[in-house]
Short mmCIF file of C-alpha atoms and ligand atoms in Angstrom, two decimals:
data_model
loop_
_atom_site.label_atom_id
_atom_site.label_comp_id
_atom_site.label_asym_id
_atom_site.label_seq_id
_atom_site.Cartn_x
_atom_site.Cartn_y
_atom_site.Cartn_z
CA MET U 291 16.52 24.21 9.21
CA ARG U 292 13.17 22.94 10.59
CA ASN U 293 12.86 21.72 14.15
CA GLU U 294 11.77 18.11 14.47
CA VAL U 295 8.27 17.97 15.13
CA SER U 296 7.00 15.83 18.01
CA PRO U 297 4.27 13.54 16.57
CA ILE U 298 0.73 13.32 18.08
CA LYS U 299 0.01 10.06 19.80
CA ASP U 300 -3.04 7.71 19.78
CA HIS U 301 -4.80 6.11 22.63
CA PHE U 302 -2.15 3.41 22.92
CA GLY U 303 0.74 5.84 22.56
CA ARG U 304 1.46 5.07 19.04
CA ALA U 305 2.86 8.08 17.12
CA LEU U 306 1.34 9.26 13.85
CA LYS U 307 4.22 8.96 11.29
CA ASP U 308 2.93 7.82 7.93
CA LEU U 309 0.16 8.91 5.56
CA ARG U 310 -1.23 6.86 2.65
CA ILE U 311 -2.77 8.62 0.05
CA SER U 312 -5.06 6.83 -2.44
CA VAL U 313 -5.38 9.30 -5.49
CA ILE U 314 -8.02 7.59 -7.38
CA ASP U 315 -10.31 4.43 -7.15
CA LYS U 316 -10.21 3.24 -10.81
CA CYS U 317 -7.83 0.53 -11.99
CA ASN U 318 -6.76 -0.71 -15.46
CA PHE U 319 -6.47 -4.28 -13.70
CA ARG U 320 -9.08 -6.46 -12.05
CA CYS U 321 -6.92 -8.49 -9.87
CA THR U 322 -8.86 -11.44 -8.57
CA TYR U 323 -7.98 -10.86 -4.92
CA CYS U 324 -8.49 -7.05 -4.98
CA MET U 325 -11.22 -6.06 -7.57
CA PRO U 326 -12.90 -9.13 -8.72
CA LYS U 327 -14.36 -8.24 -12.29
CA GLU U 328 -17.72 -10.03 -11.18
CA ILE U 329 -18.02 -7.24 -8.74
CA PHE U 330 -16.14 -4.25 -10.31
CA GLY U 331 -17.74 -4.88 -13.63
CA LYS U 332 -19.23 -2.44 -16.36
CA ASP U 333 -21.90 -1.26 -14.00
CA HIS U 334 -19.60 -0.27 -11.13
CA VAL U 335 -19.71 3.25 -10.32
CA PHE U 336 -16.40 4.84 -9.48
CA LEU U 337 -16.10 8.24 -7.97
CA SER U 338 -16.77 11.28 -10.06
CA GLU U 339 -14.12 14.29 -10.62
CA ASN U 340 -16.00 16.30 -8.16
CA GLU U 341 -15.72 13.49 -5.60
CA LEU U 342 -11.97 13.16 -5.79
CA LEU U 343 -9.95 15.42 -3.60
CA SER U 344 -8.15 18.01 -5.87
CA PHE U 345 -4.35 18.28 -5.75
CA ASP U 346 -4.74 21.48 -3.73
CA GLU U 347 -6.69 19.73 -1.15
CA ILE U 348 -4.40 16.96 -0.84
CA VAL U 349 -1.32 18.98 -0.52
CA ARG U 350 -3.21 21.04 2.25
CA LEU U 351 -3.94 17.99 4.12
CA ALA U 352 -0.39 16.69 3.68
CA LYS U 353 0.77 19.77 5.24
CA THR U 354 -1.21 19.60 8.18
CA PHE U 355 -0.27 15.97 8.65
CA ALA U 356 3.52 17.01 8.65
CA LYS U 357 2.96 19.58 11.06
CA LEU U 358 1.32 16.69 13.37
CA GLY U 359 4.38 14.50 12.77
CA VAL U 360 3.93 12.69 9.40
CA GLU U 361 7.29 11.99 7.75
CA LYS U 362 6.49 9.54 5.16
CA ILE U 363 4.01 9.47 2.36
CA ARG U 364 2.93 6.80 0.15
CA ILE U 365 0.81 7.48 -3.00
CA THR U 366 -1.58 4.57 -3.99
CA GLY U 367 -4.96 4.05 -5.51
CA GLY U 368 -6.63 1.98 -7.48
CA GLU U 369 -4.00 2.49 -9.93
CA PRO U 370 -2.26 5.83 -9.01
CA LEU U 371 -0.95 6.48 -12.43
CA MET U 372 -4.49 6.74 -13.82
CA ARG U 373 -4.70 9.96 -11.93
CA ARG U 374 -3.73 12.75 -14.60
CA ASN U 375 -0.73 14.90 -13.89
CA LEU U 376 0.40 12.73 -11.01
CA ASP U 377 3.82 14.24 -11.35
CA GLU U 378 2.48 17.80 -10.38
CA LEU U 379 1.10 16.27 -7.08
CA ILE U 380 4.42 14.75 -6.23
CA ALA U 381 6.32 17.91 -7.15
CA GLN U 382 4.12 19.76 -4.54
CA LEU U 383 4.39 17.09 -1.79
CA THR U 384 8.23 16.50 -1.74
CA VAL U 385 8.85 20.24 -0.81
CA ILE U 386 6.75 20.04 2.30
CA PRO U 387 8.87 20.72 5.32
CA GLY U 388 9.15 17.63 7.43
CA ILE U 389 8.43 15.17 4.63
CA LYS U 390 11.36 12.72 4.35
CA ASP U 391 10.15 10.14 2.09
CA ILE U 392 7.40 9.78 -0.70
CA ALA U 393 7.02 6.54 -2.44
CA LEU U 394 4.51 5.12 -4.87
CA THR U 395 2.76 1.84 -5.04
CA THR U 396 1.79 1.03 -8.73
CA ASN U 397 1.15 -2.04 -11.15
CA ALA U 398 3.74 -0.34 -13.50
CA VAL U 399 1.99 -0.50 -16.74
CA PHE U 400 2.09 3.31 -17.10
CA LEU U 401 5.56 3.68 -15.92
CA PRO U 402 7.26 3.67 -19.16
CA LYS U 403 5.37 6.87 -19.92
CA THR U 404 5.53 8.42 -16.67
CA ALA U 405 8.82 7.41 -14.81
CA LYS U 406 11.07 10.10 -15.92
CA LYS U 407 8.42 13.03 -15.09
CA LEU U 408 7.91 11.31 -11.63
CA LYS U 409 11.46 11.30 -10.95
CA ALA U 410 12.00 14.86 -12.07
CA ALA U 411 9.28 15.72 -9.63
CA GLY U 412 11.23 14.50 -6.68
CA LEU U 413 9.93 10.69 -6.28
CA LYS U 414 12.71 8.41 -5.16
CA ARG U 415 11.26 5.13 -5.07
CA VAL U 416 8.43 3.06 -6.26
CA ASN U 417 6.95 -0.49 -5.20
CA ILE U 418 5.76 -2.19 -8.27
CA SER U 419 3.12 -5.00 -7.84
CA LEU U 420 3.68 -8.38 -9.87
CA ASP U 421 2.11 -11.70 -8.59
CA ALA U 422 3.76 -13.85 -11.16
CA ILE U 423 6.30 -14.08 -13.85
CA GLU U 424 4.61 -16.82 -16.09
CA ASP U 425 2.13 -15.12 -18.43
CA GLU U 426 -0.34 -17.86 -18.20
CA VAL U 427 -0.77 -17.27 -14.34
CA PHE U 428 -0.40 -13.66 -14.53
CA LYS U 429 -3.09 -13.13 -16.96
CA GLN U 430 -5.72 -14.98 -14.80
CA ILE U 431 -4.72 -13.00 -11.71
CA ASN U 432 -4.88 -9.37 -13.34
CA GLY U 433 -8.29 -10.16 -14.94
CA LYS U 434 -7.49 -8.43 -18.00
CA GLY U 435 -5.29 -11.05 -19.75
CA VAL U 436 -2.35 -8.71 -19.42
CA VAL U 437 1.11 -10.57 -19.80
CA ALA U 438 4.12 -10.00 -17.51
CA ARG U 439 6.11 -8.04 -20.06
CA PRO U 440 4.50 -4.57 -19.86
CA VAL U 441 5.11 -4.75 -16.04
CA LEU U 442 8.70 -5.64 -16.65
CA LYS U 443 9.03 -2.91 -19.18
CA GLY U 444 7.58 -0.48 -16.24
CA ILE U 445 10.35 -1.90 -13.99
CA GLU U 446 13.04 -1.20 -16.75
CA ALA U 447 11.72 2.46 -17.17
CA ALA U 448 11.75 3.05 -13.44
CA GLN U 449 15.12 1.99 -13.05
CA GLU U 450 16.21 3.73 -16.17
CA ALA U 451 14.87 6.86 -14.67
CA GLY U 452 16.74 6.44 -11.28
CA LEU U 453 13.94 5.25 -9.35
CA GLU U 454 14.50 2.80 -6.51
CA VAL U 455 12.39 -0.32 -7.21
CA LYS U 456 10.85 -2.94 -4.94
CA ILE U 457 8.60 -5.84 -6.05
CA ASN U 458 5.33 -6.72 -4.14
CA MET U 459 3.72 -9.95 -4.79
CA VAL U 460 0.49 -11.16 -3.09
CA ALA U 461 0.88 -14.90 -2.34
CA LYS U 462 -2.27 -16.86 -2.51
CA LYS U 463 -3.00 -20.66 -2.49
CA GLY U 464 -4.94 -21.69 -5.43
CA MET U 465 -3.78 -18.46 -7.48
CA ASN U 466 0.02 -18.29 -7.58
CA GLU U 467 1.79 -20.69 -5.31
CA SER U 468 3.66 -21.93 -8.46
CA GLN U 469 5.13 -18.70 -8.70
CA VAL U 470 6.87 -18.24 -5.30
CA LEU U 471 9.98 -19.90 -6.58
CA PRO U 472 10.19 -18.50 -10.14
CA MET U 473 9.85 -15.18 -8.89
CA ALA U 474 12.56 -15.58 -6.35
CA ARG U 475 14.74 -17.01 -9.13
CA TYR U 476 14.01 -14.08 -11.45
CA PHE U 477 14.87 -11.45 -9.05
CA LYS U 478 17.75 -13.12 -7.04
CA GLY U 479 20.91 -11.04 -7.80
CA THR U 480 19.25 -8.23 -9.38
CA ASN U 481 19.48 -5.49 -6.73
CA ILE U 482 15.74 -5.65 -6.63
CA ILE U 483 14.12 -6.81 -3.47
CA LEU U 484 11.09 -8.90 -3.89
CA ARG U 485 8.50 -8.76 -1.09
CA TYR U 486 6.00 -11.44 -0.51
CA ILE U 487 2.74 -10.42 0.89
CA GLU U 488 0.14 -12.83 2.78
CA PHE U 489 -3.11 -12.65 1.22
CA MET U 490 -5.03 -10.32 3.81
CA ASP U 491 -8.85 -10.13 4.84
CA VAL U 492 -9.20 -6.61 3.45
CA GLY U 493 -12.81 -5.67 2.36
CA ASN U 494 -15.79 -8.08 2.04
CA HIS U 495 -15.51 -9.02 -1.85
CA ASN U 496 -12.23 -11.00 -2.25
CA GLY U 497 -13.60 -14.39 -0.78
CA TRP U 498 -10.94 -14.38 1.87
CA ASP U 499 -10.29 -17.63 3.72
CA PHE U 500 -7.64 -18.28 5.99
CA ASN U 501 -6.97 -21.52 4.20
CA ASN U 502 -5.95 -19.49 1.05
CA VAL U 503 -3.12 -17.87 2.98
CA ILE U 504 0.36 -18.85 2.08
CA THR U 505 2.07 -17.93 5.46
CA LYS U 506 5.63 -16.27 5.80
CA LYS U 507 6.88 -19.66 7.27
CA GLN U 508 5.49 -21.75 4.05
CA ILE U 509 7.28 -18.99 1.75
CA ILE U 510 10.57 -18.98 3.70
CA ASP U 511 10.70 -22.77 3.80
CA MET U 512 9.91 -22.97 0.08
CA ILE U 513 12.76 -20.80 -1.08
CA ASP U 514 15.47 -21.92 1.90
CA LYS U 515 15.13 -25.32 0.45
CA GLU U 516 16.59 -24.20 -2.96
CA MET U 517 18.27 -21.03 -2.16
CA PRO U 518 19.49 -20.94 1.38
CA LEU U 519 18.34 -17.97 3.47
CA GLU U 520 19.14 -16.34 6.59
CA PRO U 521 17.31 -13.57 8.72
CA ALA U 522 18.32 -10.03 8.39
CA GLU U 523 17.97 -7.08 10.91
CA GLU U 524 15.04 -4.66 10.91
CA ASN U 525 16.00 -1.51 8.75
CA TYR U 526 13.73 0.95 11.11
CA TYR U 527 11.09 1.05 13.81
CA GLY U 528 7.86 -0.48 12.78
CA GLU U 529 9.29 -2.15 9.53
CA VAL U 530 6.33 -4.41 8.48
CA ALA U 531 8.43 -6.82 5.98
CA SER U 532 10.73 -9.40 7.74
CA ARG U 533 14.05 -9.34 6.00
CA TYR U 534 15.99 -12.39 4.72
CA ARG U 535 19.31 -12.64 3.03
CA TYR U 536 20.60 -15.23 0.42
CA LYS U 537 23.40 -16.99 2.04
CA ASP U 538 25.45 -16.85 -1.13
CA GLY U 539 25.32 -13.07 -1.42
CA GLY U 540 22.33 -13.01 -3.92
CA GLY U 541 20.48 -10.08 -2.27
CA GLU U 542 17.49 -10.09 0.01
CA ILE U 543 13.94 -10.83 0.12
CA GLY U 544 11.11 -9.57 2.46
CA VAL U 545 7.92 -11.02 3.54
CA ILE U 546 4.85 -9.08 4.84
CA SER U 547 3.15 -11.35 7.34
CA SER U 548 0.03 -9.16 8.08
CA VAL U 549 -1.93 -12.50 8.73
CA SER U 550 0.53 -14.55 10.80
CA ASP U 551 1.99 -11.72 12.67
CA SER U 552 0.65 -8.71 14.00
CA PHE U 553 2.04 -5.22 13.79
CA CYS U 554 -0.69 -3.16 15.42
CA GLY U 555 1.76 -2.20 18.32
CA THR U 556 4.10 -0.26 16.18
CA CYS U 557 1.38 0.86 13.63
CA THR U 558 1.83 4.70 12.78
CA ARG U 559 -0.10 4.79 9.71
CA ILE U 560 -3.17 6.78 8.64
CA ARG U 561 -4.90 6.49 5.29
CA LEU U 562 -6.76 8.98 3.17
CA SER U 563 -9.05 7.79 0.53
CA ALA U 564 -9.40 9.47 -2.79
CA ASP U 565 -12.73 11.05 -1.73
CA GLY U 566 -11.14 12.57 1.35
CA LYS U 567 -11.95 9.90 4.16
CA LEU U 568 -9.59 9.27 6.67
CA TYR U 569 -9.22 5.88 8.12
CA THR U 570 -7.10 4.93 11.12
CA CYS U 571 -6.94 1.30 10.30
CA LEU U 572 -6.83 -0.73 6.95
CA PHE U 573 -9.54 -2.79 8.26
CA ALA U 574 -11.78 -0.11 9.16
CA SER U 575 -15.36 -0.09 8.41
CA SER U 576 -16.13 3.83 7.99
CA GLY U 577 -13.88 6.77 7.68
CA PHE U 578 -13.98 10.36 8.93
CA ASP U 579 -14.96 13.08 6.27
CA ILE U 580 -12.21 15.36 6.33
CA ARG U 581 -13.20 16.69 2.69
CA GLU U 582 -16.42 17.98 4.00
CA LYS U 583 -14.57 19.79 6.81
CA MET U 584 -12.31 21.29 4.37
CA ARG U 585 -15.04 22.48 1.91
CA ASP U 586 -16.83 23.79 4.82
CA GLU U 587 -14.02 26.16 5.06
CA LEU U 588 -12.39 25.30 8.29
CA THR U 589 -9.17 26.94 8.99
CA ASP U 590 -5.77 25.03 9.13
CA GLU U 591 -5.89 25.21 12.83
CA GLN U 592 -9.39 23.61 12.95
CA LEU U 593 -8.17 20.87 10.53
CA GLU U 594 -5.24 20.13 12.74
CA GLU U 595 -7.61 20.05 15.91
CA GLU U 596 -10.00 17.61 13.85
CA VAL U 597 -7.11 15.41 12.86
CA THR U 598 -5.43 15.55 16.39
CA SER U 599 -8.73 14.54 18.08
CA LEU U 600 -9.22 11.61 15.37
CA TRP U 601 -5.95 10.01 16.13
CA GLY U 602 -6.02 10.88 19.71
CA ASN U 603 -9.12 8.45 20.14
CA ARG U 604 -7.71 5.92 17.76
CA ARG U 605 -8.05 2.38 19.31
CA ASP U 606 -7.57 0.29 16.26
CA ARG U 607 -5.77 -3.08 16.70
CA TYR U 608 -7.67 -5.29 14.02
CA SER U 609 -4.72 -8.00 13.57
CA GLU U 610 -4.53 -8.76 17.07
CA GLU U 611 -8.17 -8.88 17.53
CA ARG U 612 -8.05 -11.28 14.34
CA SER U 613 -5.82 -13.47 16.01
CA GLU U 614 -8.25 -13.52 18.99
CA GLN U 615 -10.98 -14.51 16.35
CA LYS U 616 -13.28 -11.54 16.69
CA ASN U 617 -14.91 -9.37 14.28
CA ASN U 618 -14.21 -11.20 11.06
CA ASN U 619 -17.62 -10.72 9.52
CA ARG U 620 -18.34 -7.06 9.71
CA LYS U 621 -18.29 -4.48 6.74
CA LYS U 622 -14.69 -3.41 5.99
CA ILE U 623 -13.42 -0.99 3.41
CA GLU U 624 -12.01 -2.33 -0.03
CA MET U 625 -8.41 -2.47 -0.91
CA SER U 626 -8.93 -0.96 -4.26
CA TYR U 627 -10.65 2.00 -2.48
CA ILE U 628 -8.04 2.71 0.26
CA GLY U 629 -4.87 1.42 -1.64
CA GLY U 630 -3.07 -0.85 1.03
N1 SAM Q 155 -2.68 -0.67 -8.16
C1 SAM Q 155 -1.49 -0.38 -7.36
C2 SAM Q 155 -0.72 -1.72 -7.26
O1 SAM Q 155 -1.42 -2.59 -7.53
O2 SAM Q 155 0.28 -1.64 -7.11
C3 SAM Q 155 -1.82 0.35 -6.11
C4 SAM Q 155 -2.89 -0.13 -5.22
S1 SAM Q 155 -2.84 -1.91 -4.65
C5 SAM Q 155 -4.53 -2.06 -3.75
C6 SAM Q 155 -1.77 -1.86 -3.33
C7 SAM Q 155 -1.20 -3.13 -3.16
O3 SAM Q 155 -2.12 -3.97 -2.36
C8 SAM Q 155 -0.84 -4.23 -4.07
O4 SAM Q 155 0.51 -4.44 -3.96
C9 SAM Q 155 -1.58 -5.18 -3.99
O5 SAM Q 155 -1.07 -6.35 -4.39
C10 SAM Q 155 -2.17 -5.27 -2.61
N2 SAM Q 155 -3.18 -5.89 -2.13
C11 SAM Q 155 -4.34 -5.78 -2.72
N3 SAM Q 155 -5.43 -6.52 -2.02
C12 SAM Q 155 -4.61 -7.30 -1.28
C13 SAM Q 155 -5.16 -8.47 -0.45
N4 SAM Q 155 -6.26 -8.89 -0.10
N5 SAM Q 155 -4.04 -8.73 0.59
C14 SAM Q 155 -2.88 -8.27 0.43
N6 SAM Q 155 -2.50 -7.49 -0.59
C15 SAM Q 155 -3.23 -6.93 -1.39
FE1 SF4 Q 156 -5.67 -2.70 -9.32
FE2 SF4 Q 156 -3.63 -2.75 -7.77
FE3 SF4 Q 156 -5.83 -3.79 -6.92
FE4 SF4 Q 156 -4.50 -5.02 -8.84
S1 SF4 Q 156 -4.00 -4.71 -6.68
S2 SF4 Q 156 -6.79 -4.66 -8.95
S3 SF4 Q 156 -3.62 -3.44 -9.81
S4 SF4 Q 156 -5.62 -1.71 -7.48
FE1 SF4 Q 157 -2.54 -0.79 11.75
FE2 SF4 Q 157 -4.90 -1.67 11.56
FE3 SF4 Q 157 -3.21 -3.07 10.60
FE4 SF4 Q 157 -3.25 -3.17 13.00
S1 SF4 Q 157 -4.69 -3.97 11.86
S2 SF4 Q 157 -1.30 -2.87 11.99
S3 SF4 Q 157 -3.97 -0.96 13.41
S4 SF4 Q 157 -3.87 -0.94 9.91
#
């Protein structure tokens, strides 16, 4: 048995617990709120093979993080299933001592081909993004004219493979308010938890405006009128989704209210981009180049020191500052680059 690690703490005493790893910046979709096709067009230059962290480099970093307190890993992108042989990476991450949970966020289109291999590699759960159940709306959102069916097939494949599935739906005015109720109806009673995500001001290219945010309160009011809800308790410390149960026993939904609430006080997450930059906040302007340090042949101990110092100096609290109306126009990293 391995002794529990005492996690390193940041400037405000927040422990380091979660690592989000983006494995690729490319995506098969061009969701209007994430990678608008006008900006991520044919001329957009994505990271080259050599710029991407190799699996060996990712695993080495994950081991370093596990020694410093990380227990949960989330794999994301871009579209993570566009990274070749992802199951081989998962297999190496699941056996790292101290890592208790590995999850994957995906648009699900490639799950019919990969779900079984991912499960066999040790993956237990997937969060699948689906922003509309009606084809005409979904086609507009994903920017590629893809209907809902391939995503639904991906969901089926994940379930058949034995993966736990949650659905994430970004809710944005002028985009998919018409889908809030149809999505709830579709997933109610299925054992699949649907989580609504408030449209966030990540990056500089998605035309974010507070007026386009459908708030947690608006979402809950809308659903509660037709399908009465009651609040459910938090599952674990720092859970970002507020949970609600259908009063008739039809299961539960969640709302991730990153705009109307602030989670900075319990934020235990660090993010690793596909090209090896570490970000201590989703709304950061710049990252710390850990790939360069690794390729400069730092020892494992030196790597640990670098991360400890980075986390120790962390003072990020963007969501709290946002509500104080500061800092809204500065340069920020893009969601498709860091993966959420
Ligand atoms: N391609 C994968 C997917 O869509 O699941 C993984 C990467 S994607 C960037 C991760 C999650 O971030 C998705 O659920 C997506 O809907 C969400 N997302 C992207 N931009 C967002 C924004 N501006 N506000 C809220 N959520 C956003
Ligand atoms: Fe791709 Fe996911 Fe962004 Fe949509 S949300 S463009 S699927 S990375
Ligand atoms: Fe964490 Fe930054 Fe989000 Fe606050 S704004 S919860 S520090 S990622």
